[in-house]
Amino acid sequence: MKPGLVSCNIFMLGCIGTFWQSATLLGFGMWGWIILGAGVLVGISPHLPSMRANARAVALILVMLSCIALPLALLAAGTGGAFKLSTDEILLLLGFAMIAVSGIAVARATRRKRVEA
């Protein structure tokens, strides 16, 4: 089995799900397409060895963006003194959490092994 295949596929499925949830909630915007493109890039990277470094970098960037999006969304939900999130918004936040966790797994699985001389 190719290294990182399972984690890359989970990451890709998380990105596709987050894209779809974002599209139904907010419409087909630029960030949704970026998330989808990044997920597909990471998903095909185990089959293309030359893309592994790029896919790792893209996964780490999406991890950072997801880690920023989660607290900002929770802060926005609590604005005005009443914490309100609809079911669709909760699913979107769960998608971002899935991207963050699986993106870390992708980064760990696709890192280069150091050869000590």
PDB file of C-alpha atoms in Angstrom:
ATOM      1  CA  MET A   1       0.000   0.000   0.000  1.00  0.00           C
ATOM      2  CA  LYS A   2       1.289   3.447  -0.853  1.00  0.00           C
ATOM      3  CA  PRO A   3       2.369   5.634   2.085  1.00  0.00           C
ATOM      4  CA  GLY A   4      -0.291   8.121   3.117  1.00  0.00           C
ATOM      5  CA  LEU A   5      -3.002   6.641   0.892  1.00  0.00           C
ATOM      6  CA  VAL A   6      -5.626   6.256   3.623  1.00  0.00           C
ATOM      7  CA  SER A   7      -4.987   9.632   5.269  1.00  0.00           C
ATOM      8  CA  CYS A   8      -4.946  11.407   1.898  1.00  0.00           C
ATOM      9  CA  ASN A   9      -8.266   9.830   0.933  1.00  0.00           C
ATOM     10  CA  ILE A  10      -9.845  10.762   4.278  1.00  0.00           C
ATOM     11  CA  PHE A  11      -8.548  14.318   3.822  1.00  0.00           C
ATOM     12  CA  MET A  12      -9.967  14.435   0.286  1.00  0.00           C
ATOM     13  CA  LEU A  13     -13.367  13.172   1.447  1.00  0.00           C
ATOM     14  CA  GLY A  14     -13.368  15.750   4.251  1.00  0.00           C
ATOM     15  CA  CYS A  15     -12.608  18.509   1.750  1.00  0.00           C
ATOM     16  CA  ILE A  16     -15.344  17.326  -0.615  1.00  0.00           C
ATOM     17  CA  GLY A  17     -17.862  17.185   2.228  1.00  0.00           C
ATOM     18  CA  THR A  18     -16.850  20.611   3.503  1.00  0.00           C
ATOM     19  CA  PHE A  19     -17.073  22.027  -0.013  1.00  0.00           C
ATOM     20  CA  TRP A  20     -20.557  20.606  -0.488  1.00  0.00           C
ATOM     21  CA  GLN A  21     -21.774  21.807   2.906  1.00  0.00           C
ATOM     22  CA  SER A  22     -20.285  25.251   2.276  1.00  0.00           C
ATOM     23  CA  ALA A  23     -21.906  25.395  -1.163  1.00  0.00           C
ATOM     24  CA  THR A  24     -25.349  24.538   0.200  1.00  0.00           C
ATOM     25  CA  LEU A  25     -25.006  26.958   3.097  1.00  0.00           C
ATOM     26  CA  LEU A  26     -23.183  29.904   1.508  1.00  0.00           C
ATOM     27  CA  GLY A  27     -23.256  29.246  -2.235  1.00  0.00           C
ATOM     28  CA  PHE A  28     -20.457  28.307  -4.602  1.00  0.00           C
ATOM     29  CA  GLY A  29     -17.792  30.765  -3.510  1.00  0.00           C
ATOM     30  CA  MET A  30     -14.079  31.026  -4.104  1.00  0.00           C
ATOM     31  CA  TRP A  31     -13.047  29.412  -0.806  1.00  0.00           C
ATOM     32  CA  GLY A  32     -15.186  26.364  -1.436  1.00  0.00           C
ATOM     33  CA  TRP A  33     -13.502  25.779  -4.771  1.00  0.00           C
ATOM     34  CA  ILE A  34     -10.068  26.263  -3.178  1.00  0.00           C
ATOM     35  CA  ILE A  35     -10.895  23.664  -0.520  1.00  0.00           C
ATOM     36  CA  LEU A  36     -12.158  21.254  -3.188  1.00  0.00           C
ATOM     37  CA  GLY A  37      -9.070  21.742  -5.361  1.00  0.00           C
ATOM     38  CA  ALA A  38      -6.760  21.251  -2.405  1.00  0.00           C
ATOM     39  CA  GLY A  39      -8.590  18.082  -1.418  1.00  0.00           C
ATOM     40  CA  VAL A  40      -8.338  16.627  -4.917  1.00  0.00           C
ATOM     41  CA  LEU A  41      -4.633  17.541  -5.108  1.00  0.00           C
ATOM     42  CA  VAL A  42      -3.925  15.803  -1.816  1.00  0.00           C
ATOM     43  CA  GLY A  43      -6.134  12.864  -2.815  1.00  0.00           C
ATOM     44  CA  ILE A  44      -4.173  12.119  -5.994  1.00  0.00           C
ATOM     45  CA  SER A  45      -0.743  12.796  -4.479  1.00  0.00           C
ATOM     46  CA  PRO A  46      -0.059   9.201  -3.310  1.00  0.00           C
ATOM     47  CA  HIS A  47      -0.292   8.115  -6.955  1.00  0.00           C
ATOM     48  CA  LEU A  48       2.052  10.873  -8.172  1.00  0.00           C
ATOM     49  CA  PRO A  49       5.295  10.845  -6.150  1.00  0.00           C
ATOM     50  CA  SER A  50       6.416  14.209  -7.538  1.00  0.00           C
ATOM     51  CA  MET A  51       3.337  15.872  -6.000  1.00  0.00           C
ATOM     52  CA  ARG A  52       3.854  14.657  -2.431  1.00  0.00           C
ATOM     53  CA  ALA A  53       5.794  17.699  -1.223  1.00  0.00           C
ATOM     54  CA  ASN A  54       3.252  20.081  -2.757  1.00  0.00           C
ATOM     55  CA  ALA A  55       0.341  18.097  -1.338  1.00  0.00           C
ATOM     56  CA  ARG A  56       1.929  18.133   2.117  1.00  0.00           C
ATOM     57  CA  ALA A  57       2.319  21.920   1.947  1.00  0.00           C
ATOM     58  CA  VAL A  58      -1.273  22.377   0.757  1.00  0.00           C
ATOM     59  CA  ALA A  59      -2.558  20.092   3.520  1.00  0.00           C
ATOM     60  CA  LEU A  60      -0.653  22.080   6.153  1.00  0.00           C
ATOM     61  CA  ILE A  61      -2.008  25.365   4.786  1.00  0.00           C
ATOM     62  CA  LEU A  62      -5.562  24.013   4.995  1.00  0.00           C
ATOM     63  CA  VAL A  63      -4.859  22.801   8.541  1.00  0.00           C
ATOM     64  CA  MET A  64      -3.862  26.345   9.493  1.00  0.00           C
ATOM     65  CA  LEU A  65      -6.899  27.874   7.771  1.00  0.00           C
ATOM     66  CA  SER A  66      -9.215  25.356   9.444  1.00  0.00           C
ATOM     67  CA  CYS A  67      -7.673  26.055  12.840  1.00  0.00           C
ATOM     68  CA  ILE A  68      -8.320  29.752  12.256  1.00  0.00           C
ATOM     69  CA  ALA A  69     -11.861  29.221  10.913  1.00  0.00           C
ATOM     70  CA  LEU A  70     -13.081  27.170  13.883  1.00  0.00           C
ATOM     71  CA  PRO A  71     -12.572  29.735  16.673  1.00  0.00           C
ATOM     72  CA  LEU A  72     -13.655  32.608  14.422  1.00  0.00           C
ATOM     73  CA  ALA A  73     -16.916  30.832  13.599  1.00  0.00           C
ATOM     74  CA  LEU A  74     -17.532  30.093  17.263  1.00  0.00           C
ATOM     75  CA  LEU A  75     -16.789  33.725  18.101  1.00  0.00           C
ATOM     76  CA  ALA A  76     -19.225  34.885  15.420  1.00  0.00           C
ATOM     77  CA  ALA A  77     -21.883  32.504  16.749  1.00  0.00           C
ATOM     78  CA  GLY A  78     -21.540  33.998  20.217  1.00  0.00           C
ATOM     79  CA  THR A  79     -21.813  37.618  19.100  1.00  0.00           C
ATOM     80  CA  GLY A  80     -24.739  39.413  20.659  1.00  0.00           C
ATOM     81  CA  GLY A  81     -24.893  37.360  23.821  1.00  0.00           C
ATOM     82  CA  ALA A  82     -26.765  34.372  22.409  1.00  0.00           C
ATOM     83  CA  PHE A  83     -24.821  31.396  21.111  1.00  0.00           C
ATOM     84  CA  LYS A  84     -26.695  30.084  18.086  1.00  0.00           C
ATOM     85  CA  LEU A  85     -25.537  27.623  15.449  1.00  0.00           C
ATOM     86  CA  SER A  86     -27.866  25.851  13.064  1.00  0.00           C
ATOM     87  CA  THR A  87     -27.350  22.207  12.146  1.00  0.00           C
ATOM     88  CA  ASP A  88     -25.859  23.151   8.775  1.00  0.00           C
ATOM     89  CA  GLU A  89     -23.336  25.447  10.431  1.00  0.00           C
ATOM     90  CA  ILE A  90     -22.371  22.729  12.918  1.00  0.00           C
ATOM     91  CA  LEU A  91     -21.780  20.315  10.025  1.00  0.00           C
ATOM     92  CA  LEU A  92     -19.589  22.907   8.311  1.00  0.00           C
ATOM     93  CA  LEU A  93     -17.520  23.341  11.471  1.00  0.00           C
ATOM     94  CA  LEU A  94     -17.213  19.565  11.822  1.00  0.00           C
ATOM     95  CA  GLY A  95     -15.934  19.471   8.244  1.00  0.00           C
ATOM     96  CA  PHE A  96     -13.263  22.024   9.109  1.00  0.00           C
ATOM     97  CA  ALA A  97     -12.319  19.996  12.184  1.00  0.00           C
ATOM     98  CA  MET A  98     -12.045  16.872  10.032  1.00  0.00           C
ATOM     99  CA  ILE A  99      -9.815  18.730   7.582  1.00  0.00           C
ATOM    100  CA  ALA A 100      -7.580  19.896  10.431  1.00  0.00           C
ATOM    101  CA  VAL A 101      -7.173  16.456  12.004  1.00  0.00           C
ATOM    102  CA  SER A 102      -6.758  14.529   8.762  1.00  0.00           C
ATOM    103  CA  GLY A 103      -4.432  17.214   7.375  1.00  0.00           C
ATOM    104  CA  ILE A 104      -2.055  16.650  10.270  1.00  0.00           C
ATOM    105  CA  ALA A 105      -2.190  12.913   9.521  1.00  0.00           C
ATOM    106  CA  VAL A 106      -1.402  13.620   5.853  1.00  0.00           C
ATOM    107  CA  ALA A 107       1.564  15.794   6.802  1.00  0.00           C
ATOM    108  CA  ARG A 108       2.944  13.084   9.080  1.00  0.00           C
ATOM    109  CA  ALA A 109       2.390  10.312   6.533  1.00  0.00           C
ATOM    110  CA  THR A 110       3.961  12.148   3.593  1.00  0.00           C
ATOM    111  CA  ARG A 111       7.017  13.582   5.284  1.00  0.00           C
ATOM    112  CA  ARG A 112      10.375  12.462   4.004  1.00  0.00           C
ATOM    113  CA  LYS A 113      12.334   9.962   5.972  1.00  0.00           C
ATOM    114  CA  ARG A 114      15.657  11.398   7.072  1.00  0.00           C
ATOM    115  CA  VAL A 115      18.637   9.291   6.167  1.00  0.00           C
ATOM    116  CA  GLU A 116      21.415   9.556   8.687  1.00  0.00           C
ATOM    117  CA  ALA A 117      24.897   8.991   7.336  1.00  0.00           C
TER     118      ALA A 117
END
